[in-house]
mmCIF file of C-alpha atoms in Angstrom:
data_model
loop_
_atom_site.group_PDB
_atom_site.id
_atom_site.type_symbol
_atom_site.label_atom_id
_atom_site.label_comp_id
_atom_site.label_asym_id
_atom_site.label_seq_id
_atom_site.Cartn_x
_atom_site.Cartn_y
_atom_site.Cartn_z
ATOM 1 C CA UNK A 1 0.203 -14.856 -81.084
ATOM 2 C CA UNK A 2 -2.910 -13.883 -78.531
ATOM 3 C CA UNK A 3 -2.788 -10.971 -76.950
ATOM 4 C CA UNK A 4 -2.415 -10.384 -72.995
ATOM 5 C CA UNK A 5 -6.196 -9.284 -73.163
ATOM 6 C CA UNK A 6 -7.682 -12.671 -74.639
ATOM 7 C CA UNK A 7 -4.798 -14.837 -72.474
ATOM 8 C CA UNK A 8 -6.221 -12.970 -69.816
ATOM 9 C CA UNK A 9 -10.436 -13.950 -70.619
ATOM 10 C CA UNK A 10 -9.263 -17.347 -71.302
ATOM 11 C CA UNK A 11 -7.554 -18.294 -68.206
ATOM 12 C CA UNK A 12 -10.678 -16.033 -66.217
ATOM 13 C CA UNK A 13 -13.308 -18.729 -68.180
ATOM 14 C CA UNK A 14 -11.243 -21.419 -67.189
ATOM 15 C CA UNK A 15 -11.160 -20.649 -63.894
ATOM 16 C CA UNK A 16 -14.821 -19.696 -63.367
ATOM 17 C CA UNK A 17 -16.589 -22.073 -61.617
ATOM 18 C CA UNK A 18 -18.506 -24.941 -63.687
ATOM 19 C CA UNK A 19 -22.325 -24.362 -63.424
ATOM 20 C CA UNK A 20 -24.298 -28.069 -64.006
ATOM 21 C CA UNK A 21 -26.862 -28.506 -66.471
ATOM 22 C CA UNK A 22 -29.929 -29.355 -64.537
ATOM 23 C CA UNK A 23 -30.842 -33.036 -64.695
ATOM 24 C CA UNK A 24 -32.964 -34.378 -67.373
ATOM 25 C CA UNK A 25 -36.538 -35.328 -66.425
ATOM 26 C CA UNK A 26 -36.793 -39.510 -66.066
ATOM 27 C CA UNK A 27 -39.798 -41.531 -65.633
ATOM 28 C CA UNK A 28 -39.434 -40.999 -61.859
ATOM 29 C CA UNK A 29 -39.262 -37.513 -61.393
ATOM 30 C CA UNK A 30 -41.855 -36.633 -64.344
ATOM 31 C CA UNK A 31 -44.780 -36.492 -61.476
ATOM 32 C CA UNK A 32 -43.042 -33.391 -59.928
ATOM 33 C CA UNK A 33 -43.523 -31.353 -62.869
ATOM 34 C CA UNK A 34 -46.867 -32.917 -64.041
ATOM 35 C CA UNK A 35 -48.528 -31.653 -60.447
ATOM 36 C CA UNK A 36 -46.981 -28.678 -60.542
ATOM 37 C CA UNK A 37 -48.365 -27.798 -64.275
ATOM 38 C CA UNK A 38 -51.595 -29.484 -63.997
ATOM 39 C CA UNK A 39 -52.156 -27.326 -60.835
ATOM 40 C CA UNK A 40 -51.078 -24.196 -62.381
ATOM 41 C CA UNK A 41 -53.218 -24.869 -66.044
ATOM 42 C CA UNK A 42 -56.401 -23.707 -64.102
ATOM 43 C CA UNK A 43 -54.903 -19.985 -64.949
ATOM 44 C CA UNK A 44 -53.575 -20.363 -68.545
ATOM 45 C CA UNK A 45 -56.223 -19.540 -71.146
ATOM 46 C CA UNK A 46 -54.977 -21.887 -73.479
ATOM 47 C CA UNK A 47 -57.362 -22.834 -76.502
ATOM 48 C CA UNK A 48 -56.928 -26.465 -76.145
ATOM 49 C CA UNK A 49 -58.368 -26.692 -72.523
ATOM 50 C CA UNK A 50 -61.789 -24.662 -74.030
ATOM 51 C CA UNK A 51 -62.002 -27.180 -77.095
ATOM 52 C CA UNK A 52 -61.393 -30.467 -74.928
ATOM 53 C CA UNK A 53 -63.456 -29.211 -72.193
ATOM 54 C CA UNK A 54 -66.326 -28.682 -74.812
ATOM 55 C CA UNK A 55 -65.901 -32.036 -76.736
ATOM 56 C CA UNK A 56 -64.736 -34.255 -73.526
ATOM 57 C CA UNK A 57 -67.008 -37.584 -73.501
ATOM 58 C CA UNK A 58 -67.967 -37.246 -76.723
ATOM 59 C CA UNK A 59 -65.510 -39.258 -79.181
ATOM 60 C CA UNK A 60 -67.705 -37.976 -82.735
ATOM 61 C CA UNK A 61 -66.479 -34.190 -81.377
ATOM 62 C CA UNK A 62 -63.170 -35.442 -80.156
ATOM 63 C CA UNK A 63 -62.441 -36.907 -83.501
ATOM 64 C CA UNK A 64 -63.839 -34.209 -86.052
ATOM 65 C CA UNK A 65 -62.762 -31.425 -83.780
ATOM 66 C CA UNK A 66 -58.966 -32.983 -84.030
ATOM 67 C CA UNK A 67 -59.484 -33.372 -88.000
ATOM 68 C CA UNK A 68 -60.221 -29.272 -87.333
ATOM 69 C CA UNK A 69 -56.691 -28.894 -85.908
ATOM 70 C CA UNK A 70 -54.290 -30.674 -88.435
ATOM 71 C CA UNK A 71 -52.357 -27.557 -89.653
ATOM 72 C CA UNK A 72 -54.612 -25.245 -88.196
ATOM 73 C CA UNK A 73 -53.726 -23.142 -84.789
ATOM 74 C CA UNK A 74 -55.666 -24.255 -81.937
ATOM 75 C CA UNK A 75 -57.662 -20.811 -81.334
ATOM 76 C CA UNK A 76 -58.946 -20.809 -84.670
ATOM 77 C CA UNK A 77 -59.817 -24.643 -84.690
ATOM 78 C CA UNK A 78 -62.163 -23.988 -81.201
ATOM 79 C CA UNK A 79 -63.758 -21.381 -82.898
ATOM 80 C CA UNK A 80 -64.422 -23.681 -86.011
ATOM 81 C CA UNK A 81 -65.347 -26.568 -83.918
ATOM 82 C CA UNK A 82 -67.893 -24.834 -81.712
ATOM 83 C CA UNK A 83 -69.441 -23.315 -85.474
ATOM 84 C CA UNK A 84 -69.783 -26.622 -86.996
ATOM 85 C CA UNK A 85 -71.737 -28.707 -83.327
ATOM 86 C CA UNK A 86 -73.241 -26.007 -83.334
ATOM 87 C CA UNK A 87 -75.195 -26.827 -86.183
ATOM 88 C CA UNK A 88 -74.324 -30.640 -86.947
ATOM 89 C CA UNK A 89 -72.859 -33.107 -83.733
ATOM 90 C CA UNK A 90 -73.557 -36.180 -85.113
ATOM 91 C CA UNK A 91 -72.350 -38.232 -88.605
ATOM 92 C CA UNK A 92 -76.171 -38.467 -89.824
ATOM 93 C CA UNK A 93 -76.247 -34.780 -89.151
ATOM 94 C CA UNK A 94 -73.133 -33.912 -90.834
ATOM 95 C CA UNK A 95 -74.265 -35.833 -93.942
ATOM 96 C CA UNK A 96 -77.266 -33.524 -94.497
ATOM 97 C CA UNK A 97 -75.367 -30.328 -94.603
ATOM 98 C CA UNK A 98 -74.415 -29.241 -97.654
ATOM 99 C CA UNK A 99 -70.633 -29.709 -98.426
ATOM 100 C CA UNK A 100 -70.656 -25.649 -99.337
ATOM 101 C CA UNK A 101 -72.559 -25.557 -95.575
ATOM 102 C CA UNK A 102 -69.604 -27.222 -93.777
ATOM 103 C CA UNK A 103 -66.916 -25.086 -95.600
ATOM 104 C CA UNK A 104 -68.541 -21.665 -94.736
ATOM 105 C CA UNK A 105 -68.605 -23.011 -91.210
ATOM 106 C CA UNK A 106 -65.027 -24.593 -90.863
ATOM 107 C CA UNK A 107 -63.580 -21.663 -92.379
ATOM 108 C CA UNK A 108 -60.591 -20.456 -92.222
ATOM 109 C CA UNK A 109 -59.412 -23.672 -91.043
ATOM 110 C CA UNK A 110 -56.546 -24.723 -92.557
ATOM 111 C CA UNK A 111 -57.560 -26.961 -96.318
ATOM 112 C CA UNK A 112 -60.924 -26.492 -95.151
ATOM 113 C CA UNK A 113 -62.529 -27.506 -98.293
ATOM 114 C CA UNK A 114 -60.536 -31.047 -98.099
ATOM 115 C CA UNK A 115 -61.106 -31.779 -94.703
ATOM 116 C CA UNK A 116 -65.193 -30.797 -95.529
ATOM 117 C CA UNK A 117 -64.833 -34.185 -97.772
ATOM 118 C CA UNK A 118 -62.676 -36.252 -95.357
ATOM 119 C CA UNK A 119 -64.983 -35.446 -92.434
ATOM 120 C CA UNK A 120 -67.911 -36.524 -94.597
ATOM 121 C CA UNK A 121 -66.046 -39.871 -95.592
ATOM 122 C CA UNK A 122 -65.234 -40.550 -91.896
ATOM 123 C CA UNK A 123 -68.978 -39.987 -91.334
ATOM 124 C CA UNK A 124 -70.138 -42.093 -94.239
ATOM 125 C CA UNK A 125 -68.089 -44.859 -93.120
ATOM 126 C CA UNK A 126 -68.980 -44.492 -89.242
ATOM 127 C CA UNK A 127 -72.398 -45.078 -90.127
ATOM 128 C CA UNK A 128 -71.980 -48.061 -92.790
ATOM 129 C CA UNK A 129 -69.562 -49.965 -90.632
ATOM 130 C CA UNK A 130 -69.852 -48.769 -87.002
ATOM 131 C CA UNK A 131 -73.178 -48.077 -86.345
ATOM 132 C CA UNK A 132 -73.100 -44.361 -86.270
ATOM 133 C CA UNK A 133 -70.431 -45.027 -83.654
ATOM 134 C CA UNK A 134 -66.895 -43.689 -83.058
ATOM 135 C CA UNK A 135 -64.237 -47.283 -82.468
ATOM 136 C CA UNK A 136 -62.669 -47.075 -79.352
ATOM 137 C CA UNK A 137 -59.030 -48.851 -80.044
ATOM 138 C CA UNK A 138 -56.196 -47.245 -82.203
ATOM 139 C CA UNK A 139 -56.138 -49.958 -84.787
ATOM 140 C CA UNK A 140 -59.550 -49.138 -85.860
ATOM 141 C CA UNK A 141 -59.302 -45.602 -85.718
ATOM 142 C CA UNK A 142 -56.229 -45.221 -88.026
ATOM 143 C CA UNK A 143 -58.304 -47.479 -90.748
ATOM 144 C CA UNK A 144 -60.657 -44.843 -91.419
ATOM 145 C CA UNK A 145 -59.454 -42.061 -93.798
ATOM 146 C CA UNK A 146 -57.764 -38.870 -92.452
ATOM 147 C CA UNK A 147 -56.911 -39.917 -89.219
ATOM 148 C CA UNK A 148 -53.419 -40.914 -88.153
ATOM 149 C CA UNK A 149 -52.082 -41.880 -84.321
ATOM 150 C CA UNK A 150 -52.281 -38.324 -83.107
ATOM 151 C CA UNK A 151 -55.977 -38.235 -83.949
ATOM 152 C CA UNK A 152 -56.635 -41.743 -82.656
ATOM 153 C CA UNK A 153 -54.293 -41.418 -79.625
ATOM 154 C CA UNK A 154 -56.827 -38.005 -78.642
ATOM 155 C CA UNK A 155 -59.713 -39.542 -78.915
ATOM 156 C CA UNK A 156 -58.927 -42.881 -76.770
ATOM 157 C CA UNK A 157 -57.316 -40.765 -74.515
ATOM 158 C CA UNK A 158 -59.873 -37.501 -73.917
ATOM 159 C CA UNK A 159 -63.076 -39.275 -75.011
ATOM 160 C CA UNK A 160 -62.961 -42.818 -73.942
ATOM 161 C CA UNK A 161 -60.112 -42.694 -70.746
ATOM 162 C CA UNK A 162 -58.182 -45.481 -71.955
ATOM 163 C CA UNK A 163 -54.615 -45.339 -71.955
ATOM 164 C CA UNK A 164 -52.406 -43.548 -74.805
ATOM 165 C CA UNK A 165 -50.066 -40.843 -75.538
ATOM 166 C CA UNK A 166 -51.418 -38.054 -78.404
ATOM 167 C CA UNK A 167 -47.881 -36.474 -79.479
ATOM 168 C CA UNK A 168 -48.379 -33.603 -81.298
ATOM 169 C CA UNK A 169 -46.044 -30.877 -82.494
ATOM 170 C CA UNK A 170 -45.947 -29.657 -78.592
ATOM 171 C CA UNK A 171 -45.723 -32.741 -76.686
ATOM 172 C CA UNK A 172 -43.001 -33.796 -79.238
ATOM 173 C CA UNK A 173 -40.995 -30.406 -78.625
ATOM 174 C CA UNK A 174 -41.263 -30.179 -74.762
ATOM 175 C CA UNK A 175 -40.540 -33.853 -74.242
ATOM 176 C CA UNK A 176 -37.791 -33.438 -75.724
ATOM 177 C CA UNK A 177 -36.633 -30.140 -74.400
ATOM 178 C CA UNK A 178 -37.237 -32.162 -71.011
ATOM 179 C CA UNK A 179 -34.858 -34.712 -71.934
ATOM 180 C CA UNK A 180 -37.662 -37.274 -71.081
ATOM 181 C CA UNK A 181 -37.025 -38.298 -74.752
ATOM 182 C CA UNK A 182 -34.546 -38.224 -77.716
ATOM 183 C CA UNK A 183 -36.602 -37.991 -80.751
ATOM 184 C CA UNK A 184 -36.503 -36.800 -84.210
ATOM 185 C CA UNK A 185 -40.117 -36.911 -84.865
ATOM 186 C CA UNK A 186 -43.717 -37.327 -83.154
ATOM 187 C CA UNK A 187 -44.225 -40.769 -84.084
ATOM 188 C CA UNK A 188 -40.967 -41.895 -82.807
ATOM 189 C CA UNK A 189 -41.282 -39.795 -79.645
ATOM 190 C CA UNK A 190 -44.944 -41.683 -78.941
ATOM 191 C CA UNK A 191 -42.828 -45.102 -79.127
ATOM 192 C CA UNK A 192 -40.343 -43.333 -76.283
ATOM 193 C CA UNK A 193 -42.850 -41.918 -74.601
ATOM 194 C CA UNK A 194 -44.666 -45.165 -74.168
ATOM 195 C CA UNK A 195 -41.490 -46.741 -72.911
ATOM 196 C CA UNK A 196 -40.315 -44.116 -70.342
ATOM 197 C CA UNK A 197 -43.440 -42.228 -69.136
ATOM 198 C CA UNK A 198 -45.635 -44.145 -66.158
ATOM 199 C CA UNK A 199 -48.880 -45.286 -67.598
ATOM 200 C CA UNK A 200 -50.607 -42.889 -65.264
ATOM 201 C CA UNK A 201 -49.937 -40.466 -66.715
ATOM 202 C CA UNK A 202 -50.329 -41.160 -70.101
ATOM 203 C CA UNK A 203 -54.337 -39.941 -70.482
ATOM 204 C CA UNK A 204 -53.328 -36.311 -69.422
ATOM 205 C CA UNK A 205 -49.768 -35.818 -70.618
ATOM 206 C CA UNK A 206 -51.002 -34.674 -73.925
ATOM 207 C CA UNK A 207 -53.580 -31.706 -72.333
ATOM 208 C CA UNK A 208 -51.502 -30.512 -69.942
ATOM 209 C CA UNK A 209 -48.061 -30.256 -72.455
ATOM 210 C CA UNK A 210 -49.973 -28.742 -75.351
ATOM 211 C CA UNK A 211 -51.598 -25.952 -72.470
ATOM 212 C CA UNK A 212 -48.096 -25.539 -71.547
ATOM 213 C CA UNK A 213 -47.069 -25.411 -75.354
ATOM 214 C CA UNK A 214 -49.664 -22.478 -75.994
ATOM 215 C CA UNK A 215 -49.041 -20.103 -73.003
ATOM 216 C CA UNK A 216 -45.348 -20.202 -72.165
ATOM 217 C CA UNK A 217 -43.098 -23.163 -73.359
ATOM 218 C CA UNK A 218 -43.180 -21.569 -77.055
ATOM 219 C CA UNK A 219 -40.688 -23.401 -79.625
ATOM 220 C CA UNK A 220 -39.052 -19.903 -79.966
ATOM 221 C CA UNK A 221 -38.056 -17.944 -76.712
ATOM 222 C CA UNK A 222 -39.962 -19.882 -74.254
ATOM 223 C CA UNK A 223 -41.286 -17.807 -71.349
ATOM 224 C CA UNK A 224 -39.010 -19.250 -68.678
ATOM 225 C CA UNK A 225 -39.151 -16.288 -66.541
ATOM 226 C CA UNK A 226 -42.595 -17.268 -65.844
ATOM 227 C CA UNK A 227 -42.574 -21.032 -66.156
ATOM 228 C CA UNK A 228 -43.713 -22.790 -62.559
ATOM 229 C CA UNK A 229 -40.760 -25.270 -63.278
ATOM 230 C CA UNK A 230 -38.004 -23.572 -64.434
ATOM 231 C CA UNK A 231 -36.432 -24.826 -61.208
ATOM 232 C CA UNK A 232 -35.771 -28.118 -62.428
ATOM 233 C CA UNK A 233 -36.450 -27.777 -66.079
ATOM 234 C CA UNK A 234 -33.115 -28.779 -67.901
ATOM 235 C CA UNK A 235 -34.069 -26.604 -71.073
ATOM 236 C CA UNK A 236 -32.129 -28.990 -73.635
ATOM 237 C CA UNK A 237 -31.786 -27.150 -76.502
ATOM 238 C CA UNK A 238 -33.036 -23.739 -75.172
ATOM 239 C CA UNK A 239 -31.025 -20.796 -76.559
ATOM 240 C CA UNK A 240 -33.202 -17.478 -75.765
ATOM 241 C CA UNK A 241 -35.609 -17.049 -73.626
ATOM 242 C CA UNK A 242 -38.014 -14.746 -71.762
#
């Protein structure tokens, strides 16, 4: 039998007034947010707007820098990056550094030692087949070794402007936490993402979500407290915050 007390908080729960989840993000109310956070990523100091600002244009820096970040945090892979331009930005310069060169200068990259070979494969093979020169569609890009959709996606997007979605392990979590997508994985939240998100804002989505990613919408206790669109952010799957 329940007590008088719990009777009591039951029938006070019931009767408490029902407070709405806030409405998932949709294709057509996406732009809201995306203003609002691309406005406010001029103050974040988030380590993925200093390595794409420093390898924009260039696709050879787009691409080896994102081989830099696979398992790697993003402060460590700008510092690697801007160690290893520094002395080689181009495949034929790569090749004549020393494989023990690249390693001391990559380190402590995640697996720097294989990415020293794959980065030396994708240069070998840029030179024998392209010219020296980085492909500019996704089909190409995934045929050289090391370098999946997210890579490919970055480097169409950042380097050459043309349209496609880079979904890493931020924009797959925040999509998500959006409601924007229902996904169980990156790759399948690119396919979503393709379907759902206007094509004008594919080029940016990835910059501006993995900024956000860095500073405040953490996978664990996101700052919310301080998020510019906690207003209308629906927070799917959100349990603690800050």
């Amino acid at each position: 039998m329940r007590s008088p007390d719990r009777n009591a908080r039951i029938a006070k729960k019931a009767a408490a007034p029902h407070k709405p989840r806030r409405p998932a993000f949709t294709g057509a109310t996406i732009g809201r947010a995306l203003a609002i956070l691309r406005r406010e990523a001029k103050r974040w100091d988030a380590p993925i707007l200093t390595l794409v600002a420093a390898e924009r244009d260039d696709p050879f820096l787009t691409l080896i820098g994102c081989i830099l970040s696979l398992r790697t945090r993003d402060e460590t892979t700008a510092v690697a990056a801007e160690r290893l331009f520094a002395h080689a930005a181009t495949p034929a310069a790569i090749l004549k550094l020393e494989p023990a060169t690249i390693e001391r200068l990559i380190y402590p990259v995640g697996f720097y030692r294989t990415k020293t070979r794959v980065i030396r494969d994708i240069c070998r093979v840029l030179i024998a087949r392209h010219g020296g020169r980085v492909p500019d569609s996704i089909d190409e890009l995934v045929k050289l070794k090391g370098v999946g959709r997210k890579t490919a996606n970055l480097v169409v997007t950042e380097a050459y402007r043309k349209p496609g979605i880079c979904v890493d392990t931020h924009v797959h979590r925040i999509s998500n936490r959006w409601g924007l997508v229902r996904t169980r994985n990156p790759d399948a939240t690119e396919l979503a993402l393709r379907a759902v998100l206007p094509r004008r804002y594919w080029i940016e989505y990835n910059r501006i979500l993995v900024a956000f990613g860095q500073t405040l919408c953490h996978p664990l206790s996101p700052r919310c407290t301080r998020c510019p669109i906690a207003s209308v952010c629906p927070r799917i799957g959100v349990g603690r915050s800050r």
